[in-house]
Amino acid sequence: MRRNILIFFFLLYGVINAADIEIKSLKVYSTGDETSFPLIDAKAEPKQTVTIEFDVNSNSPPNFNIVFRFCDKNWKPYEDAFFLNQRYNTEYYLNFQRLPLHIEGARYHYTGAFPNKNVTFPFSGKWKFYIVDSYDPTIVFAEGSFYVVYPEIKPITVLHKERFQGNEPDIPALARTISINTEFRIPDSLYPSEILGVEIIENRKIDYPVIIDPTHTDYERFYEWNGNNKFKFIARNIRPGNEYRQTDLRDYNIYNAKEVYAQYDGIETSDFFHKRKKDLNGGSILTNYKSDYAEYLYVTFRIRPPEDIQAPVYLTGAFNNWRILPEYEMFDDNGLLYLTLELKRGIYDYQYVIAYDITQPDWYILEGNFWETVNEYHIFIYYKSPEYGSYHKIIGYNKIISVNYE
């Protein structure tokens, strides 16, 4: 039976509890900006890092290591010894800071920046980390993901403002789309046949990429090749959506109880026709762990959707890495939908999604779709390298803001 209150541990990809230890508010981001996309450009100056931070609720400081693994383009870690990066793949015996004594919900905090003298990232591509027990690394408490790029090419990416290509939707607002065109040339040292395709990530939706695969093309996702070293990858019918909803729990005078509502001034409704203000592009800003107000609240999200919305409604946002999960399906109380999460004080981007099938969510029918929406798009170019028995590596990367229409 589902509980009315979901105790959320803020894991990017899951949790295994052991000995009553709880990891909360796990975040990974780039070079000191907690709202940034988790990526290292290895050739950038000054040198970039990724920061991993989280709280722990336990009776005593836990004994954790963080293990880093290189992955293929589908986030599957490589098992070959060449990619294990032994001797430089583990941060041992993490140093924890004590939260203020009166804070409930967590006792300790960890922050670490990587790479460092213990950990390196020698391969260009996708990386995962695992927070494990120091004495038994098979016990995994949490995990997360980030990108490391050693760029060999510099793609040129252009966004075009368009109408929906194909049978236009019945609702005109849903016909507002953009296309993303990425062009690049590969050097003579690379083989055109080994280009694996292009992946586009909107804001923080790492689990819902737009993929242009040269072996599976259609009128929405396709590519052009000049027969030599020049490529162009095109993705159409990308809806820009709306700016995200936000809850700001930092004001102790407003949110001064243990149980609060995400929106202090009322119940939310559909924002399909309402253009919202600029957001954090899917990010969050958490109250500093040293603060006396770095506490955890039970936050109830409430929305009354239009009566013609019959599909299940899910809550997603910066607090669950923008994943559509069964445990985030909202409860129905005579048309008022609600869900309660345990959240640390801070600002969180979030939204409501409908889905009969969580693998095919509708991000727009409750939230709206506007060309004016400001989104970040991260574009990655994948290549099958013959080195070390072959592996998937990122050879090019670009970031573009969606208001820069051609």
Coordinates of C-alpha atoms in Angstrom, one line a residue:
M1 CA 0.0 0.0 0.0
R2 CA 1.3 3.4 -0.9
R3 CA 1.9 5.9 1.9
N4 CA 0.4 9.4 1.8
I5 CA 3.8 10.9 2.6
L6 CA 6.7 10.0 0.4
I7 CA 10.0 10.2 2.3
F8 CA 12.4 11.3 -0.4
F9 CA 16.1 10.8 -0.2
F10 CA 17.0 12.9 -3.2
L11 CA 19.0 10.3 -4.9
L12 CA 19.9 10.9 -8.5
Y13 CA 19.4 7.2 -9.4
G14 CA 18.3 5.2 -6.4
V15 CA 19.2 4.1 -2.9
I16 CA 20.1 1.1 -0.8
N17 CA 19.8 1.7 2.9
A18 CA 22.0 -0.1 5.4
A19 CA 22.2 0.2 9.1
D20 CA 19.6 3.1 9.1
I21 CA 21.9 5.4 7.1
E22 CA 20.1 7.8 4.7
I23 CA 21.6 9.9 2.0
K24 CA 19.7 13.1 1.2
S25 CA 19.9 16.1 -1.0
L26 CA 22.5 14.5 -3.4
K27 CA 23.7 16.9 -6.0
V28 CA 26.4 17.0 -8.7
Y29 CA 27.3 20.1 -10.6
S30 CA 30.1 21.9 -12.4
T31 CA 32.8 24.2 -11.0
G32 CA 31.2 25.8 -8.0
D33 CA 27.8 26.7 -9.5
E34 CA 25.1 24.4 -8.0
T35 CA 22.6 25.3 -10.7
S36 CA 25.0 24.2 -13.5
F37 CA 24.9 21.1 -15.7
P38 CA 27.2 18.3 -14.4
L39 CA 30.0 18.5 -17.1
I40 CA 33.8 18.9 -17.2
D41 CA 35.4 20.3 -20.4
A42 CA 38.8 18.9 -19.9
K43 CA 40.4 21.4 -22.2
A44 CA 38.8 24.5 -20.6
E45 CA 40.8 27.1 -18.8
P46 CA 40.7 27.5 -15.8
K47 CA 40.5 23.8 -15.0
Q48 CA 36.9 22.6 -14.4
T49 CA 35.6 20.2 -11.8
V50 CA 32.4 18.5 -10.8
T51 CA 31.2 18.9 -7.2
I52 CA 29.4 16.1 -5.4
E53 CA 27.6 17.0 -2.2
F54 CA 25.0 15.4 0.0
D55 CA 23.6 15.2 3.6
V56 CA 23.6 12.0 5.7
N57 CA 21.2 11.1 8.4
S58 CA 22.9 8.6 10.7
N59 CA 23.8 8.4 14.4
S60 CA 27.6 8.7 13.7
P61 CA 29.8 9.8 10.8
P62 CA 29.4 7.1 8.1
N63 CA 32.3 5.3 6.5
F64 CA 31.9 6.0 2.8
N65 CA 34.0 5.8 -0.4
I66 CA 33.0 7.2 -3.8
V67 CA 33.8 4.9 -6.7
F68 CA 33.9 6.4 -10.3
R69 CA 33.1 4.3 -13.4
F70 CA 33.4 5.1 -17.1
C71 CA 30.3 4.2 -19.1
D72 CA 29.1 3.7 -22.7
K73 CA 26.7 6.0 -24.4
N74 CA 23.8 4.2 -22.7
W75 CA 25.2 4.7 -19.1
K76 CA 26.4 1.1 -18.8
P77 CA 29.7 1.0 -17.0
Y78 CA 32.6 -0.7 -18.8
E79 CA 34.0 -3.8 -17.2
D80 CA 37.2 -4.0 -19.2
A81 CA 40.3 -3.4 -17.1
F82 CA 41.4 -0.7 -19.5
F83 CA 38.5 1.5 -18.4
L84 CA 38.4 0.8 -14.6
N85 CA 41.1 3.4 -14.1
Q86 CA 42.5 1.5 -11.1
R87 CA 44.4 3.4 -8.4
Y88 CA 42.6 6.6 -9.5
N89 CA 38.9 5.6 -9.4
T90 CA 38.1 6.0 -5.7
E91 CA 37.8 8.7 -3.1
Y92 CA 38.5 7.0 0.2
Y93 CA 37.2 7.8 3.7
L94 CA 35.1 11.0 3.1
N95 CA 35.4 13.9 5.4
F96 CA 32.1 15.0 6.8
Q97 CA 31.0 18.2 8.4
R98 CA 28.5 18.4 11.3
L99 CA 25.2 20.2 10.6
P100 CA 23.9 22.5 13.3
L101 CA 22.8 20.4 16.3
H102 CA 19.1 21.4 16.2
I103 CA 18.7 20.4 12.5
E104 CA 16.3 17.4 12.1
G105 CA 16.4 15.1 9.1
A106 CA 20.2 15.0 8.7
R107 CA 23.4 15.2 10.8
Y108 CA 26.3 15.3 8.5
H109 CA 27.3 17.0 5.2
Y110 CA 29.9 16.1 2.5
T111 CA 31.2 18.3 -0.3
G112 CA 34.0 17.2 -2.7
A113 CA 35.4 18.4 -6.0
F114 CA 36.8 16.1 -8.7
P115 CA 39.2 15.3 -10.3
N116 CA 41.8 15.5 -7.5
K117 CA 44.9 13.7 -6.5
N118 CA 43.0 10.5 -5.8
V119 CA 40.6 10.5 -8.8
T120 CA 41.1 11.2 -12.5
F121 CA 38.9 11.0 -15.5
P122 CA 41.1 9.9 -18.4
F123 CA 38.3 9.1 -20.9
S124 CA 35.9 11.4 -22.8
G125 CA 32.2 10.4 -22.3
K126 CA 29.7 9.5 -19.6
W127 CA 30.7 8.8 -16.0
K128 CA 28.8 7.5 -13.0
F129 CA 29.8 7.5 -9.3
Y130 CA 28.7 5.2 -6.5
I131 CA 28.6 6.1 -2.8
V132 CA 29.6 2.8 -1.2
D133 CA 30.4 1.4 2.2
S134 CA 34.1 1.7 2.9
Y135 CA 34.4 -1.9 4.2
D136 CA 32.0 -3.5 1.7
P137 CA 31.8 -1.7 -1.7
T138 CA 29.0 -4.0 -2.8
I139 CA 26.7 -1.9 -0.5
V140 CA 25.7 1.0 -2.6
F141 CA 23.9 3.9 -0.9
A142 CA 23.5 6.2 -3.9
E143 CA 24.7 7.0 -7.3
G144 CA 24.8 9.8 -9.8
S145 CA 26.0 10.8 -13.3
F146 CA 28.1 13.4 -15.1
Y147 CA 29.9 14.1 -18.4
V148 CA 33.6 14.5 -19.1
V149 CA 34.5 15.9 -22.5
Y150 CA 37.9 16.0 -24.3
P151 CA 36.8 17.8 -27.4
E152 CA 38.4 16.9 -30.7
I153 CA 36.0 18.9 -32.9
K154 CA 34.0 22.1 -32.3
P155 CA 30.4 21.7 -33.7
I156 CA 28.3 24.6 -34.8
T157 CA 24.7 24.4 -33.5
V158 CA 21.8 26.6 -34.7
L159 CA 18.2 26.7 -33.4
H160 CA 15.4 27.4 -35.8
K161 CA 11.9 28.5 -34.8
E162 CA 9.4 26.4 -36.7
R163 CA 5.8 25.0 -36.7
F164 CA 5.2 21.3 -36.2
Q165 CA 6.4 19.2 -39.1
G166 CA 3.8 16.7 -40.1
N167 CA 0.1 16.5 -39.0
E168 CA -0.2 19.6 -36.9
P169 CA -1.7 19.1 -33.4
D170 CA -5.4 20.0 -32.7
I171 CA -4.2 22.6 -30.1
P172 CA -2.3 25.4 -31.9
A173 CA 0.0 26.1 -29.0
L174 CA 1.4 22.6 -29.3
A175 CA 2.5 23.3 -32.8
R176 CA 5.2 25.7 -31.6
T177 CA 8.5 23.9 -32.1
I178 CA 12.2 24.4 -32.7
S179 CA 14.7 22.4 -34.7
I180 CA 18.3 22.0 -33.6
N181 CA 20.9 21.6 -36.4
T182 CA 24.5 20.6 -35.5
E183 CA 27.2 20.7 -38.1
F184 CA 30.8 19.6 -37.8
R185 CA 33.9 18.3 -39.7
I186 CA 35.9 15.4 -38.4
P187 CA 39.7 15.3 -38.8
D188 CA 41.4 12.7 -41.0
S189 CA 42.4 10.7 -38.0
L190 CA 38.7 9.8 -37.4
Y191 CA 36.6 7.4 -39.5
P192 CA 33.2 8.7 -40.8
S193 CA 31.7 5.2 -40.4
E194 CA 32.3 5.3 -36.7
I195 CA 30.2 8.4 -35.9
L196 CA 27.5 7.0 -33.6
G197 CA 25.3 10.1 -33.6
V198 CA 24.2 13.1 -31.6
E199 CA 22.5 13.4 -28.2
I200 CA 20.7 16.5 -27.1
I201 CA 19.9 17.1 -23.4
E202 CA 17.3 19.8 -22.6
N203 CA 18.2 21.5 -19.3
R204 CA 18.6 18.6 -16.7
K205 CA 16.5 15.9 -18.4
I206 CA 19.4 13.5 -18.7
D207 CA 17.1 10.5 -18.8
Y208 CA 15.0 11.9 -21.7
P209 CA 17.5 12.8 -24.4
V210 CA 16.8 13.7 -28.0
I211 CA 18.9 11.2 -30.0
I212 CA 19.8 11.3 -33.7
D213 CA 21.1 7.8 -34.6
P214 CA 22.5 7.5 -38.1
T215 CA 21.1 3.9 -38.3
H216 CA 17.5 4.9 -37.4
T217 CA 16.4 8.1 -39.1
D218 CA 13.0 9.6 -40.0
Y219 CA 11.6 13.0 -40.8
E220 CA 12.1 14.3 -37.3
R221 CA 15.7 12.9 -36.7
F222 CA 18.1 12.6 -39.6
Y223 CA 21.5 13.6 -40.8
E224 CA 23.4 14.6 -43.9
W225 CA 26.9 13.6 -44.9
N226 CA 29.0 14.9 -47.8
G227 CA 30.7 11.5 -48.3
N228 CA 33.9 12.8 -46.8
N229 CA 34.3 14.5 -43.4
K230 CA 31.4 16.9 -43.0
F231 CA 28.2 16.0 -41.1
K232 CA 25.0 17.8 -40.3
F233 CA 22.5 16.3 -37.7
I234 CA 19.0 17.7 -37.6
A235 CA 16.3 17.2 -34.8
R236 CA 12.8 18.7 -35.5
N237 CA 9.6 19.0 -33.6
I238 CA 11.2 19.8 -30.3
R239 CA 8.7 21.7 -28.2
P240 CA 10.3 24.4 -26.0
G241 CA 7.7 24.0 -23.2
N242 CA 7.3 26.6 -20.5
E243 CA 9.5 27.9 -17.7
Y244 CA 9.4 25.6 -14.8
R245 CA 7.3 26.1 -11.7
Q246 CA 9.3 26.9 -8.5
T247 CA 9.0 26.5 -4.8
D248 CA 11.1 28.7 -2.6
L249 CA 11.3 27.3 0.9
R250 CA 14.1 29.6 2.2
D251 CA 11.9 32.1 4.1
Y252 CA 11.6 30.9 7.6
N253 CA 8.9 33.5 8.4
I254 CA 6.6 32.1 5.7
Y255 CA 7.6 28.4 5.9
N256 CA 7.8 28.2 9.7
A257 CA 6.3 24.8 10.3
K258 CA 7.5 21.3 9.8
E259 CA 4.6 20.6 7.3
V260 CA 4.1 23.2 4.6
Y261 CA 2.6 23.7 1.1
A262 CA 4.8 24.1 -1.9
Q263 CA 2.8 27.2 -2.9
Y264 CA 2.0 29.2 0.2
D265 CA -0.7 31.2 -1.5
G266 CA -3.0 28.5 -2.8
I267 CA -3.6 25.5 -5.0
E268 CA -2.0 25.3 -8.4
T269 CA -3.8 24.9 -11.7
S270 CA -2.9 24.3 -15.3
D271 CA -0.5 26.8 -16.7
F272 CA -1.1 25.9 -20.4
F273 CA -2.0 29.5 -21.3
H274 CA 0.3 31.2 -18.7
K275 CA 3.9 32.1 -19.6
R276 CA 5.9 31.9 -16.4
K277 CA 9.0 33.8 -15.3
K278 CA 12.6 32.6 -15.9
D279 CA 13.6 29.6 -13.9
L280 CA 16.9 27.8 -13.0
N281 CA 16.7 25.6 -16.1
G282 CA 15.8 22.6 -14.0
G283 CA 18.2 23.3 -11.2
S284 CA 18.0 23.9 -7.4
I285 CA 19.6 26.1 -4.8
L286 CA 19.8 24.5 -1.4
T287 CA 20.3 26.3 2.0
N288 CA 23.9 26.1 3.0
Y289 CA 24.5 23.2 5.4
K290 CA 26.2 25.6 7.9
S291 CA 23.0 27.6 8.2
D292 CA 20.7 27.2 11.3
Y293 CA 17.8 26.9 8.7
A294 CA 19.3 24.1 6.7
E295 CA 16.5 21.8 7.9
Y296 CA 14.1 19.4 6.2
L297 CA 10.4 20.1 5.7
Y298 CA 7.4 18.0 4.6
V299 CA 6.3 19.8 1.5
T300 CA 2.9 19.1 0.0
F301 CA 2.4 19.9 -3.7
R302 CA -1.2 20.4 -4.8
I303 CA -2.8 20.9 -8.2
R304 CA -6.3 20.9 -9.5
P305 CA -6.1 20.0 -13.2
P306 CA -8.8 20.5 -15.8
E307 CA -11.6 18.0 -15.6
D308 CA -10.8 16.6 -19.1
I309 CA -7.4 15.4 -17.8
Q310 CA -8.0 11.7 -17.1
A311 CA -4.4 10.4 -17.2
P312 CA -2.3 9.9 -14.0
V313 CA -0.4 13.0 -13.0
Y314 CA 3.3 12.8 -11.8
L315 CA 5.4 15.3 -10.0
T316 CA 9.0 15.7 -11.2
G317 CA 11.8 18.2 -10.8
A318 CA 15.2 19.1 -9.5
F319 CA 14.5 16.9 -6.4
N320 CA 14.4 13.6 -8.3
N321 CA 16.6 14.5 -11.3
W322 CA 13.6 15.0 -13.6
R323 CA 12.6 11.4 -13.7
I324 CA 9.0 10.2 -14.1
L325 CA 8.7 7.5 -11.4
P326 CA 5.7 5.4 -10.1
E327 CA 6.3 6.7 -6.5
Y328 CA 5.7 10.3 -7.7
E329 CA 2.2 9.7 -9.0
M330 CA 0.0 12.1 -7.3
F331 CA -2.9 11.1 -5.1
D332 CA -6.5 12.2 -6.0
D333 CA -8.8 13.7 -3.4
N334 CA -12.0 14.5 -5.4
G335 CA -10.1 16.2 -8.2
L336 CA -7.5 17.8 -6.0
L337 CA -4.1 16.0 -6.6
Y338 CA -1.5 16.0 -4.0
L339 CA 1.9 14.5 -3.0
T340 CA 4.2 15.2 0.0
L341 CA 8.0 15.1 -0.2
E342 CA 10.6 15.7 2.4
L343 CA 12.7 18.6 1.1
K344 CA 15.6 20.6 2.4
R345 CA 15.0 24.3 2.5
G346 CA 15.9 25.9 -0.8
I347 CA 14.6 26.7 -4.3
Y348 CA 13.5 23.9 -6.6
D349 CA 12.3 23.8 -10.2
Y350 CA 9.5 21.3 -10.8
Q351 CA 6.5 20.6 -13.0
Y352 CA 3.5 18.3 -13.4
V353 CA 3.5 15.6 -16.1
I354 CA 0.7 13.4 -17.3
A355 CA 1.3 9.8 -18.5
Y356 CA -0.6 6.6 -19.0
D357 CA 2.8 5.1 -19.6
I358 CA 5.7 6.6 -17.7
T359 CA 8.0 5.9 -20.6
Q360 CA 5.9 8.3 -22.8
P361 CA 5.2 11.3 -20.6
D362 CA 3.4 14.5 -21.8
W363 CA 5.4 17.4 -20.5
Y364 CA 3.2 20.1 -22.0
I365 CA -0.5 19.7 -21.6
L366 CA -0.5 21.0 -18.0
E367 CA 2.5 23.4 -18.4
G368 CA 2.2 25.1 -21.7
N369 CA 4.4 25.6 -24.8
F370 CA 6.0 28.9 -25.7
W371 CA 8.7 29.9 -28.1
E372 CA 9.8 32.5 -25.6
T373 CA 10.9 29.9 -23.1
V374 CA 14.6 30.0 -22.2
N375 CA 16.1 26.5 -22.2
E376 CA 19.7 25.2 -22.2
Y377 CA 20.5 22.5 -24.7
H378 CA 23.7 20.4 -24.4
I379 CA 24.7 18.7 -27.6
F380 CA 27.1 15.7 -27.5
I381 CA 28.7 13.9 -30.5
Y382 CA 29.5 10.3 -30.0
Y383 CA 32.2 8.2 -31.8
K384 CA 33.2 4.5 -31.6
S385 CA 36.9 4.6 -30.9
P386 CA 38.9 1.5 -31.9
E387 CA 41.3 2.0 -28.9
Y388 CA 41.3 -0.5 -26.1
G389 CA 39.0 -2.9 -28.0
S390 CA 36.6 0.0 -28.9
Y391 CA 34.5 2.2 -26.7
H392 CA 32.1 5.1 -27.0
K393 CA 33.6 8.5 -26.5
I394 CA 32.4 12.1 -26.9
I395 CA 34.4 13.9 -29.5
G396 CA 32.5 17.2 -29.6
Y397 CA 30.3 19.2 -27.3
N398 CA 28.2 22.4 -27.5
K399 CA 25.8 24.3 -25.4
I400 CA 23.2 26.7 -26.7
I401 CA 20.4 28.8 -25.3
S402 CA 17.0 28.5 -27.0
V403 CA 16.3 32.2 -27.3
N404 CA 19.1 32.5 -29.8
Y405 CA 16.9 31.6 -32.8
E406 CA 18.3 32.0 -36.3

